[in-house]
Amino acid sequence: MAPIRRRGNKIKGVQLTLMVVGASGTGRTTFVNTLCESDVLSHKVCDTPQEAHAEEGIRIKGHNVELEEDGVRIALTIVDTPGFGDNIDNEFSFQEIVNYLERQYDDILAEQSRIKRNPRFKDSRVHALLYFIPPTGHALREMDVVLMQRLSPRVNVIPVLGRADSMTVSELKAFKKRIMEDIAFHDIPIYNFPYDVEEDDEETIEENTELRNLLPFAIIGSEEEINIDGEPVRARVYPWGVAEVDNPKHSDFGKLRSAILSTHLNDLKTLTEDVLYETYRTEKLSRGGHSDIRDSSILPEELATQSVRLKEEQLRREEEKLREIELRVQREINERRQELLAKEEALRSVHFRDWACAPSTHVF
């Protein structure tokens, strides 16, 4: 995606909307509860043999949480997608997520079009989407590729490997490498922590390069704490040892949390506002409000260019309309002027005739 220079969060209190997408068993629920340090999402109850065949379908739900990161209050909205990936045919799930993302854009577009704005209007646009890739150890599935291709033009997609502790270090390294090769091969425009070597400082370039090299983030989640050397630590205990959530040698959780809630929060919001939403808005306005036809194959470097191009086309059409109105008004003015001149000439003729016909009066 187009590089956007990062700015620090200098305001007190920010709003962030994060969507989490992944099939059951990929660690989505545990990650959210670990991120928020509370039971935000409930775990799915295991199906009974009698109900295992039932396909409930996707259900998109929002959950509001108040967090604080580096002294900044964050009003975080978690948009969960239970039921995703649990069906044989997931086309409906794909479309439901796309429709949800675009409805949030439609809501703010309608609000911005009002003469009198609603001071209580809540911007519910999704700023980032964490896609949980199943830890198969092989490569991206077709479903993974199609989903990320369709969602990337509408939201900042960040690929994540949940349950990273289910693989050895070498297996995990090889799996992450294959995933990024698949993403590059299929030209999937994920959020890859962009930077500009000419505009950004060395610290930003170094930090973004490090985060980019971690993609997809391999994370471990745990809702329980254990005691290690007298200190409570979030971890998972196995017969072979302990996997710590916040230990960078064990998990990328800390880096991902910091990026989302602190260092790159403004980047995600700015990119959503200036590129993703602006592209959608200009596409919709250029079609006269109809958005049935959507191009989901836009490459990241084309997003900003297309937005500018659509804006220019819209301005050109508006200028043509203004010229037409100006010509029509000028024509009406000229016609009105001719009518007034004709009436004035007629009155002058009547006045002259009356004066000529009037009897002369002589005084002696």
Steps between C-alpha positions, in 0.01 A plus 500: 500500500607860450752618761362728767729673742428403855406761756497458875174478694494836675128510571328363806242245405481338157252267338611185321300224333666162457341207316618145565432231240590134522347156513424327828814368667743755356546688830282800414300507825799439725697776325225759555462410868879512543523835320228656715600314818134410560237253382372704206412200282357171616643173378293283272332211674592169340233360272311190602502208256135578420577864409846467346360497145310830540648805322401815689674747269693815584381745765673840515500651849656813651642521854612826663799508735687782675879459502801714584828478310801724571277740695245529218141390555374285213132437432550166327223328305563134427295370205484122528396261224393171664397235250748607234667209321279238661292433187580296192424800276630825655399737218217638713743569786734687265219720372360565848836638616539716188144628541565585865816697416323693224194575717726684742631708207143561379397621846772763523448601136132564577594694813751717311233577241261645756457876524473470877735241649409277793739590785450154650583311181750219563757416236492120485741446210732202553862614521670161498405138439699220655466186290585184693664245270460137615839359617506221242874530441454475123394815309205735447176329405293625210248636750773704672616649170150588377394655830805727532478602134136604541540679832829688444346778283261580787706453818856471629553123509766365738565125477546318829599147599310406814607208715860545393605267783357206303810502275872470563726799441623368165147405387371844592780679316444294185121545518527879534736511201258299282207720599681821403608339171135413429389854587760646263415250224128582514563878533297527820525862627524436873601771746878447500609792721591733212774758511667749265879491497509863384243640743518292820778514758736211565320396819166467319657307211679266739186439710275440199755270340512293818119474514480417130749217550277354772203459264290298546506559875539170688315543826416307812200588715417406857225609735679355801809602693765282660766587752856520367772615741234657720344700217160438334555422131246435227603168354401154388645198679597184312682181598800624304506848655330840522399730210481861619260740330711814544840342443622613154699176472176303527239723337450816291202599716673796666616647168154461346324654799739797505460558125120493508440694820793742494768548237289440187154588626500834321640342183212252489242774555659738250523235231138403562383862473720633219537200271258214566191705583583773248536240226165346589332841524623620161411166339147525635451866410635444150231237450229734623467319831476149353769262622383165367815463290811490714858447400676299769824452307651843562870482570627700798706741290191571287267593786610862541541549124151371430356722771660808345388396153142453611505836677625670183227335295238609751632859497500502119135396494410764757680766295307395189172528688599845627585611145164374378320686776701816428413484128133438574484791743680727251258395228201572722645840592547588132146388419364702790701803389356471146148477642555811711647691205202400286255613769692825543487563123128424495433743786707765328299456179169526688617811681613662175171415329294643786707814500465543121122450508431739786331840394726800504422778752601856406499790743456853352 
